[in-house]
XYZ file of C-alpha atoms in Angstrom:
142
model
C -9.595 -10.419 -9.033
C -6.118 -9.611 -7.729
C -4.238 -6.468 -8.692
C -0.491 -6.236 -8.223
C 0.222 -2.778 -6.853
C 3.867 -3.289 -5.892
C 6.294 -3.434 -8.810
C 9.497 -2.822 -6.868
C 10.544 -3.138 -3.229
C 13.088 -0.451 -2.334
C 13.268 -1.303 1.363
C 11.669 -3.889 3.613
C 12.361 -4.423 7.304
C 10.241 -5.861 10.135
C 9.049 -2.290 10.844
C 8.988 -0.442 7.521
C 8.669 -0.836 3.751
C 9.156 1.417 0.757
C 7.709 0.236 -2.561
C 6.979 1.551 -6.042
C 4.071 0.990 -8.422
C 4.690 2.139 -12.004
C 1.373 3.204 -13.509
C 0.950 2.435 -17.217
C -1.935 2.524 -19.669
C -1.617 -1.269 -19.857
C -3.422 -1.467 -16.499
C -6.866 -2.890 -17.239
C -8.656 -0.769 -14.636
C -7.452 2.504 -16.184
C -9.546 1.981 -19.299
C -12.707 2.899 -17.376
C -11.227 5.228 -14.770
C -11.777 7.789 -16.205
C -12.211 7.710 -19.998
C -10.115 10.540 -21.412
C -8.528 11.292 -18.006
C -6.913 8.074 -16.796
C -5.915 8.083 -13.111
C -5.084 5.419 -10.565
C -8.260 4.836 -8.508
C -8.012 5.987 -4.899
C -8.916 2.559 -3.544
C -5.900 1.149 -5.434
C -3.650 3.736 -3.778
C -4.862 2.384 -0.436
C -4.345 -1.186 -1.672
C -0.735 -0.310 -2.586
C -0.212 0.694 1.064
C -1.879 -2.537 2.236
C 0.293 -4.684 -0.039
C 3.378 -2.865 1.268
C 2.225 -3.505 4.846
C 1.889 -7.219 4.075
C 5.578 -7.245 3.118
C 6.445 -5.716 6.502
C 4.301 -8.283 8.309
C 5.931 -11.152 6.399
C 9.404 -9.824 7.267
C 8.330 -9.410 10.899
C 6.947 -12.948 11.153
C 10.050 -14.395 9.509
C 12.338 -12.485 11.894
C 10.328 -13.504 14.964
C 9.356 -17.085 14.338
C 11.135 -18.081 11.172
C 7.849 -19.466 9.953
C 5.082 -18.720 7.514
C 3.542 -15.255 7.683
C 0.195 -14.817 9.393
C -2.818 -14.210 7.183
C -3.779 -10.590 7.728
C -6.523 -8.475 6.171
C -7.380 -4.797 6.166
C -9.356 -4.233 9.347
C -9.899 -0.485 9.319
C -8.820 2.866 7.924
C -8.543 6.175 9.795
C -7.751 9.713 8.732
C -7.167 8.750 5.108
C -6.507 11.777 2.913
C -6.165 11.871 -0.843
C -4.077 14.489 -2.612
C -2.715 14.353 -6.150
C -3.822 12.130 -9.012
C -1.452 9.430 -10.266
C -1.506 9.213 -14.050
C 0.007 6.768 -16.546
C 3.747 7.367 -16.897
C 4.036 8.290 -13.217
C 4.914 6.124 -10.239
C 3.370 5.750 -6.803
C 6.048 5.519 -4.087
C 4.552 4.016 -0.923
C 6.032 4.107 2.568
C 4.481 2.235 5.482
C 5.659 2.065 9.081
C 4.305 0.138 12.036
C 2.750 2.528 14.530
C 1.586 0.034 17.146
C 0.562 -3.569 17.781
C -2.577 -4.425 19.733
C -3.363 -7.285 22.108
C -5.645 -8.998 19.572
C -2.787 -9.387 17.061
C -3.756 -6.404 14.934
C -1.062 -4.052 13.662
C -1.663 -0.341 13.093
C 0.322 1.274 10.282
C 1.024 4.820 9.193
C 1.311 5.083 5.453
C 1.789 7.619 2.736
C 2.347 7.481 -0.982
C 3.753 10.156 -3.234
C 3.541 10.720 -6.965
C 6.895 10.364 -8.709
C 6.785 12.139 -12.042
C 8.949 11.623 -15.113
C 10.193 15.203 -14.855
C 13.132 15.175 -12.471
C 12.521 18.817 -11.574
C 9.048 18.135 -10.199
C 8.950 17.530 -6.464
C 6.881 14.560 -5.285
C 3.324 15.342 -4.153
C 1.342 13.288 -1.667
C -1.262 11.081 -3.333
C -2.607 9.396 -0.184
C -1.790 9.275 3.527
C -3.354 7.965 6.700
C -3.488 5.189 9.259
C -4.823 1.716 8.718
C -5.121 -1.510 10.677
C -4.183 -4.975 9.511
C -5.893 -7.688 11.563
C -5.575 -11.475 11.637
C -8.070 -13.444 9.570
C -10.741 -14.846 11.852
C -12.092 -18.246 10.939
C -15.859 -18.689 10.939
C -17.049 -20.745 13.895
C -20.168 -22.845 13.299
């Protein structure tokens, strides 16, 4: 099953992306997470960062080769920290930046996502932050 965790792209360059996910009660996964206290699951916060990173990689591949983007998957996560809950009616604003590229074609990102609340007076709180690696898909050799 595929979940769309980027509703709006605010910025996308070959090195950085800023995206927004608007969390609503219409999201199927919120019905069970948690009954009576609906919050965006932590793994979906990470997936929002991953989907934002894929936009950066696509922009990077287009700028470099003008061709189709490489198929990349999440290869690892380091120093991931969760902070505030993201509830229906709030938005998750994700920012990802390339930290480094490795010799095997992997790309290490720094990412963070903040909770944007309806109340304009509320300052954004960090929902998730950390480093993660996107690596090329490796085909199975028989």
